């Protein structure tokens, strides 16, 4: 077909996948609300500056992956590549900051990154996430992880591992950065230009490199955890202790860093055994105590996670099928269309889901469609019924049927539904 296809890296969420996503989201909302998180939504686009400052101007996301455009008023806007920075902005621009802290918030929606499309990696994808703003207690880090973990459990998604690290803070990170630079300096000439640039501008970004030579050197590179200051060490120990109280297993991973610049201290990801390489994360998150100031607001600690719903639904067991319409109202009489529409509307008014089939096909073809569509009841308006203002209601399971006035179709349908329970 020579039609116009969808843009590369995007998906049409057909009903089955859309249902799976809705199911995952519904469970996510239910689990997070058990922990006191309230849902909010922010716009799909924001000022470009928000992400440049928040996510970091040396990150891959900002330098290579943003969908940035100028609107008709000459403003630079960006389709959001992630949800944390917008949530922090919304917190400061609303009454949320006056409510008791921490503000526990959840969100979901489409995100956009000009990434190389592949399995589980898209240019438009959907995140569900939570953020807790206004408190620096390490126990809150564990709480956020618990929300993510319990959500996975509720979805029946196994084969996961929680990777945990601390990447230090403004006090200890400079020493780690120095050590990293010293480690790579003798090898600079052999590194790709992109990685040399990373070392020059923000050495920690070298840990995102996909280059095999860098990967080899990383195996012996200094570890973040060897450089933690006392405050970071204590916080990290408390996160681990709290995770043990939640009985959530974790793997310490001193090589784990995150692709966004705003993190301090706790960084974590949930990996799945069927996702490989750099794309193996179902979730990512961590603490970002400096983000608020980067955005020009007063200091405000925060911690959160976000999960890719496409990845989660690709790996979670399929949910029970979406409930389909229960009743089909049919006629093969050209002049019966009005009666079918009125019957269907009466039933819908009584809360039932009804497919009205008043088209020109034969009754037999329509009955077949109703059966394939999973109908429980069919309401048939044949020539005789039409003449007398009646409708025949048939229970498909056992063929039991009853006729009655079209005006009383709700009662006839209810009686048949109840006698089958
Ligand atoms: P992130 O690690 O960049 O973190 O993204 C979180 C999750 O979004 C990933 O683990 C993955 O499941 C999904 N994801 C990311 N990029 C793609 C893509 N191109 N295609 C499909 N799925 C993708 C953040 O975005 C942070 N805001 C998380 C956070 C919340 N940190 C603190 N609070």
PDB file of N, CA and C in Angstrom, residues 21-74:
ATOM      1  N   UNK A  21      -2.429  -1.543  28.324  1.00  0.00           N
ATOM      2  CA  UNK A  21      -1.796  -0.372  28.904  1.00  0.00           C
ATOM      3  C   UNK A  21      -2.700   0.275  29.953  1.00  0.00           C
ATOM      4  N   UNK A  22      -3.976   0.304  29.628  1.00  0.00           N
ATOM      5  CA  UNK A  22      -4.923   0.904  30.574  1.00  0.00           C
ATOM      6  C   UNK A  22      -4.964   0.079  31.864  1.00  0.00           C
ATOM      7  N   UNK A  23      -4.929  -1.229  31.681  1.00  0.00           N
ATOM      8  CA  UNK A  23      -4.926  -2.131  32.836  1.00  0.00           C
ATOM      9  C   UNK A  23      -3.685  -1.867  33.704  1.00  0.00           C
ATOM     10  N   UNK A  24      -2.517  -1.776  33.046  1.00  0.00           N
ATOM     11  CA  UNK A  24      -1.271  -1.531  33.790  1.00  0.00           C
ATOM     12  C   UNK A  24      -1.347  -0.184  34.503  1.00  0.00           C
ATOM     13  N   UNK A  25      -1.868   0.798  33.821  1.00  0.00           N
ATOM     14  CA  UNK A  25      -1.980   2.126  34.425  1.00  0.00           C
ATOM     15  C   UNK A  25      -2.944   2.095  35.611  1.00  0.00           C
ATOM     16  N   UNK A  26      -4.087   1.415  35.416  1.00  0.00           N
ATOM     17  CA  UNK A  26      -5.083   1.386  36.491  1.00  0.00           C
ATOM     18  C   UNK A  26      -4.480   0.756  37.752  1.00  0.00           C
ATOM     19  N   UNK A  27      -3.708  -0.330  37.545  1.00  0.00           N
ATOM     20  CA  UNK A  27      -3.094  -0.975  38.708  1.00  0.00           C
ATOM     21  C   UNK A  27      -2.028  -0.052  39.311  1.00  0.00           C
ATOM     22  N   UNK A  28      -1.289   0.642  38.437  1.00  0.00           N
ATOM     23  CA  UNK A  28      -0.273   1.585  38.929  1.00  0.00           C
ATOM     24  C   UNK A  28      -0.911   2.678  39.781  1.00  0.00           C
ATOM     25  N   UNK A  29      -2.036   3.188  39.323  1.00  0.00           N
ATOM     26  CA  UNK A  29      -2.714   4.246  40.073  1.00  0.00           C
ATOM     27  C   UNK A  29      -3.250   3.710  41.392  1.00  0.00           C
ATOM     28  N   UNK A  30      -3.746   2.485  41.345  1.00  0.00           N
ATOM     29  CA  UNK A  30      -4.325   1.921  42.558  1.00  0.00           C
ATOM     30  C   UNK A  30      -3.212   1.658  43.591  1.00  0.00           C
ATOM     31  N   UNK A  31      -2.079   1.071  43.140  1.00  0.00           N
ATOM     32  CA  UNK A  31      -0.983   0.800  44.084  1.00  0.00           C
ATOM     33  C   UNK A  31      -0.432   2.124  44.621  1.00  0.00           C
ATOM     34  N   UNK A  32      -0.177   3.095  43.736  1.00  0.00           N
ATOM     35  CA  UNK A  32       0.442   4.336  44.206  1.00  0.00           C
ATOM     36  C   UNK A  32      -0.508   5.095  45.139  1.00  0.00           C
ATOM     37  N   UNK A  33      -1.819   4.991  44.898  1.00  0.00           N
ATOM     38  CA  UNK A  33      -2.721   5.713  45.800  1.00  0.00           C
ATOM     39  C   UNK A  33      -2.761   5.036  47.180  1.00  0.00           C
ATOM     40  N   UNK A  34      -2.457   3.743  47.232  1.00  0.00           N
ATOM     41  CA  UNK A  34      -2.360   3.096  48.549  1.00  0.00           C
ATOM     42  C   UNK A  34      -1.215   3.658  49.379  1.00  0.00           C
ATOM     43  N   UNK A  35      -0.231   4.252  48.675  1.00  0.00           N
ATOM     44  CA  UNK A  35       0.905   4.860  49.375  1.00  0.00           C
ATOM     45  C   UNK A  35       0.713   6.375  49.510  1.00  0.00           C
ATOM     46  N   UNK A  36      -0.456   6.865  49.127  1.00  0.00           N
ATOM     47  CA  UNK A  36      -0.756   8.288  49.324  1.00  0.00           C
ATOM     48  C   UNK A  36      -0.414   9.179  48.143  1.00  0.00           C
ATOM     49  N   UNK A  37      -0.137   8.605  46.961  1.00  0.00           N
ATOM     50  CA  UNK A  37       0.226   9.432  45.794  1.00  0.00           C
ATOM     51  C   UNK A  37      -1.030   9.858  45.046  1.00  0.00           C
ATOM     52  N   UNK A  38      -1.074  11.138  44.658  1.00  0.00           N
ATOM     53  CA  UNK A  38      -2.236  11.666  43.929  1.00  0.00           C
ATOM     54  C   UNK A  38      -1.828  11.979  42.502  1.00  0.00           C
ATOM     55  N   UNK A  39      -2.773  11.756  41.587  1.00  0.00           N
ATOM     56  CA  UNK A  39      -2.443  11.855  40.156  1.00  0.00           C
ATOM     57  C   UNK A  39      -2.507  13.293  39.663  1.00  0.00           C
ATOM     58  N   UNK A  40      -1.585  13.662  38.798  1.00  0.00           N
ATOM     59  CA  UNK A  40      -1.670  14.974  38.144  1.00  0.00           C
ATOM     60  C   UNK A  40      -1.223  14.830  36.699  1.00  0.00           C
ATOM     61  N   UNK A  41      -1.555  15.821  35.896  1.00  0.00           N
ATOM     62  CA  UNK A  41      -1.092  15.825  34.495  1.00  0.00           C
ATOM     63  C   UNK A  41      -0.488  17.173  34.190  1.00  0.00           C
ATOM     64  N   UNK A  42       0.589  17.160  33.455  1.00  0.00           N
ATOM     65  CA  UNK A  42       1.235  18.404  33.019  1.00  0.00           C
ATOM     66  C   UNK A  42       1.149  18.452  31.489  1.00  0.00           C
ATOM     67  N   UNK A  43       1.439  19.616  30.875  1.00  0.00           N
ATOM     68  CA  UNK A  43       1.318  19.698  29.420  1.00  0.00           C
ATOM     69  C   UNK A  43       2.304  18.773  28.704  1.00  0.00           C
ATOM     70  N   UNK A  44       1.991  18.473  27.458  1.00  0.00           N
ATOM     71  CA  UNK A  44       2.870  17.610  26.670  1.00  0.00           C
ATOM     72  C   UNK A  44       4.077  18.394  26.163  1.00  0.00           C
ATOM     73  N   UNK A  45       3.949  19.704  26.010  1.00  0.00           N
ATOM     74  CA  UNK A  45       5.145  20.491  25.670  1.00  0.00           C
ATOM     75  C   UNK A  45       5.417  21.545  26.727  1.00  0.00           C
ATOM     76  N   UNK A  46       6.688  21.904  26.814  1.00  0.00           N
ATOM     77  CA  UNK A  46       7.150  22.856  27.830  1.00  0.00           C
ATOM     78  C   UNK A  46       8.177  23.774  27.166  1.00  0.00           C
ATOM     79  N   UNK A  47       8.567  24.826  27.875  1.00  0.00           N
ATOM     80  CA  UNK A  47       9.678  25.652  27.396  1.00  0.00           C
ATOM     81  C   UNK A  47      10.920  24.788  27.281  1.00  0.00           C
ATOM     82  N   UNK A  48      11.627  24.925  26.182  1.00  0.00           N
ATOM     83  CA  UNK A  48      12.839  24.125  25.961  1.00  0.00           C
ATOM     84  C   UNK A  48      13.809  24.282  27.127  1.00  0.00           C
ATOM     85  N   UNK A  49      13.891  25.511  27.635  1.00  0.00           N
ATOM     86  CA  UNK A  49      14.821  25.833  28.713  1.00  0.00           C
ATOM     87  C   UNK A  49      14.645  24.912  29.932  1.00  0.00           C
ATOM     88  N   UNK A  50      13.415  24.513  30.179  1.00  0.00           N
ATOM     89  CA  UNK A  50      13.135  23.665  31.349  1.00  0.00           C
ATOM     90  C   UNK A  50      13.972  22.383  31.291  1.00  0.00           C
ATOM     91  N   UNK A  51      14.005  21.760  30.121  1.00  0.00           N
ATOM     92  CA  UNK A  51      14.726  20.489  30.001  1.00  0.00           C
ATOM     93  C   UNK A  51      16.228  20.707  29.873  1.00  0.00           C
ATOM     94  N   UNK A  52      16.610  21.803  29.199  1.00  0.00           N
ATOM     95  CA  UNK A  52      18.046  22.077  29.055  1.00  0.00           C
ATOM     96  C   UNK A  52      18.648  22.241  30.448  1.00  0.00           C
ATOM     97  N   UNK A  53      17.965  23.014  31.294  1.00  0.00           N
ATOM     98  CA  UNK A  53      18.500  23.240  32.635  1.00  0.00           C
ATOM     99  C   UNK A  53      18.332  22.027  33.532  1.00  0.00           C
ATOM    100  N   UNK A  54      17.159  21.389  33.454  1.00  0.00           N
ATOM    101  CA  UNK A  54      16.846  20.314  34.398  1.00  0.00           C
ATOM    102  C   UNK A  54      17.538  19.012  34.047  1.00  0.00           C
ATOM    103  N   UNK A  55      17.382  18.577  32.805  1.00  0.00           N
ATOM    104  CA  UNK A  55      17.937  17.270  32.405  1.00  0.00           C
ATOM    105  C   UNK A  55      19.439  17.393  32.183  1.00  0.00           C
ATOM    106  N   UNK A  56      19.889  18.586  31.735  1.00  0.00           N
ATOM    107  CA  UNK A  56      21.334  18.823  31.598  1.00  0.00           C
ATOM    108  C   UNK A  56      21.765  18.973  30.157  1.00  0.00           C
ATOM    109  N   UNK A  57      22.512  20.038  29.872  1.00  0.00           N
ATOM    110  CA  UNK A  57      22.824  20.339  28.469  1.00  0.00           C
ATOM    111  C   UNK A  57      23.919  19.457  27.881  1.00  0.00           C
ATOM    112  N   UNK A  58      24.471  18.519  28.662  1.00  0.00           N
ATOM    113  CA  UNK A  58      25.444  17.592  28.060  1.00  0.00           C
ATOM    114  C   UNK A  58      24.850  16.185  27.914  1.00  0.00           C
ATOM    115  N   UNK A  59      23.608  16.004  28.316  1.00  0.00           N
ATOM    116  CA  UNK A  59      23.028  14.654  28.235  1.00  0.00           C
ATOM    117  C   UNK A  59      22.624  14.329  26.797  1.00  0.00           C
ATOM    118  N   UNK A  60      22.558  13.043  26.480  1.00  0.00           N
ATOM    119  CA  UNK A  60      22.091  12.623  25.142  1.00  0.00           C
ATOM    120  C   UNK A  60      20.688  13.141  24.897  1.00  0.00           C
ATOM    121  N   UNK A  61      19.859  13.087  25.951  1.00  0.00           N
ATOM    122  CA  UNK A  61      18.462  13.500  25.789  1.00  0.00           C
ATOM    123  C   UNK A  61      18.409  14.932  25.273  1.00  0.00           C
ATOM    124  N   UNK A  62      19.161  15.826  25.880  1.00  0.00           N
ATOM    125  CA  UNK A  62      19.082  17.233  25.482  1.00  0.00           C
ATOM    126  C   UNK A  62      19.864  17.510  24.193  1.00  0.00           C
ATOM    127  N   UNK A  63      21.037  16.916  24.047  1.00  0.00           N
ATOM    128  CA  UNK A  63      21.844  17.282  22.877  1.00  0.00           C
ATOM    129  C   UNK A  63      21.346  16.638  21.589  1.00  0.00           C
ATOM    130  N   UNK A  64      20.714  15.434  21.699  1.00  0.00           N
ATOM    131  CA  UNK A  64      20.409  14.734  20.448  1.00  0.00           C
ATOM    132  C   UNK A  64      18.981  14.250  20.298  1.00  0.00           C
ATOM    133  N   UNK A  65      18.220  14.264  21.394  1.00  0.00           N
ATOM    134  CA  UNK A  65      16.963  13.518  21.312  1.00  0.00           C
ATOM    135  C   UNK A  65      15.693  14.352  21.454  1.00  0.00           C
ATOM    136  N   UNK A  66      15.828  15.662  21.622  1.00  0.00           N
ATOM    137  CA  UNK A  66      14.609  16.428  21.892  1.00  0.00           C
ATOM    138  C   UNK A  66      13.883  16.835  20.611  1.00  0.00           C
ATOM    139  N   UNK A  67      12.581  16.801  20.672  1.00  0.00           N
ATOM    140  CA  UNK A  67      11.743  17.348  19.606  1.00  0.00           C
ATOM    141  C   UNK A  67      11.463  18.806  19.961  1.00  0.00           C
ATOM    142  N   UNK A  68      12.262  19.692  19.381  1.00  0.00           N
ATOM    143  CA  UNK A  68      12.166  21.108  19.725  1.00  0.00           C
ATOM    144  C   UNK A  68      11.654  21.880  18.518  1.00  0.00           C
ATOM    145  N   UNK A  69      10.782  22.828  18.764  1.00  0.00           N
ATOM    146  CA  UNK A  69      10.239  23.630  17.661  1.00  0.00           C
ATOM    147  C   UNK A  69       9.910  25.029  18.159  1.00  0.00           C
ATOM    148  N   UNK A  70       9.767  25.914  17.199  1.00  0.00           N
ATOM    149  CA  UNK A  70       9.374  27.273  17.556  1.00  0.00           C
ATOM    150  C   UNK A  70       7.892  27.439  17.282  1.00  0.00           C
ATOM    151  N   UNK A  71       7.155  28.006  18.225  1.00  0.00           N
ATOM    152  CA  UNK A  71       5.735  28.217  17.927  1.00  0.00           C
ATOM    153  C   UNK A  71       5.576  29.534  17.161  1.00  0.00           C
ATOM    154  N   UNK A  72       4.347  29.873  16.832  1.00  0.00           N
ATOM    155  CA  UNK A  72       4.123  31.045  15.971  1.00  0.00           C
ATOM    156  C   UNK A  72       4.476  32.348  16.671  1.00  0.00           C
ATOM    157  N   UNK A  73       4.628  32.273  17.997  1.00  0.00           N
ATOM    158  CA  UNK A  73       5.028  33.469  18.737  1.00  0.00           C
ATOM    159  C   UNK A  73       6.537  33.539  18.925  1.00  0.00           C
ATOM    160  N   UNK A  74       7.271  32.591  18.289  1.00  0.00           N
ATOM    161  CA  UNK A  74       8.728  32.636  18.362  1.00  0.00           C
ATOM    162  C   UNK A  74       9.314  32.010  19.624  1.00  0.00           C
TER     163      UNK A  74
END
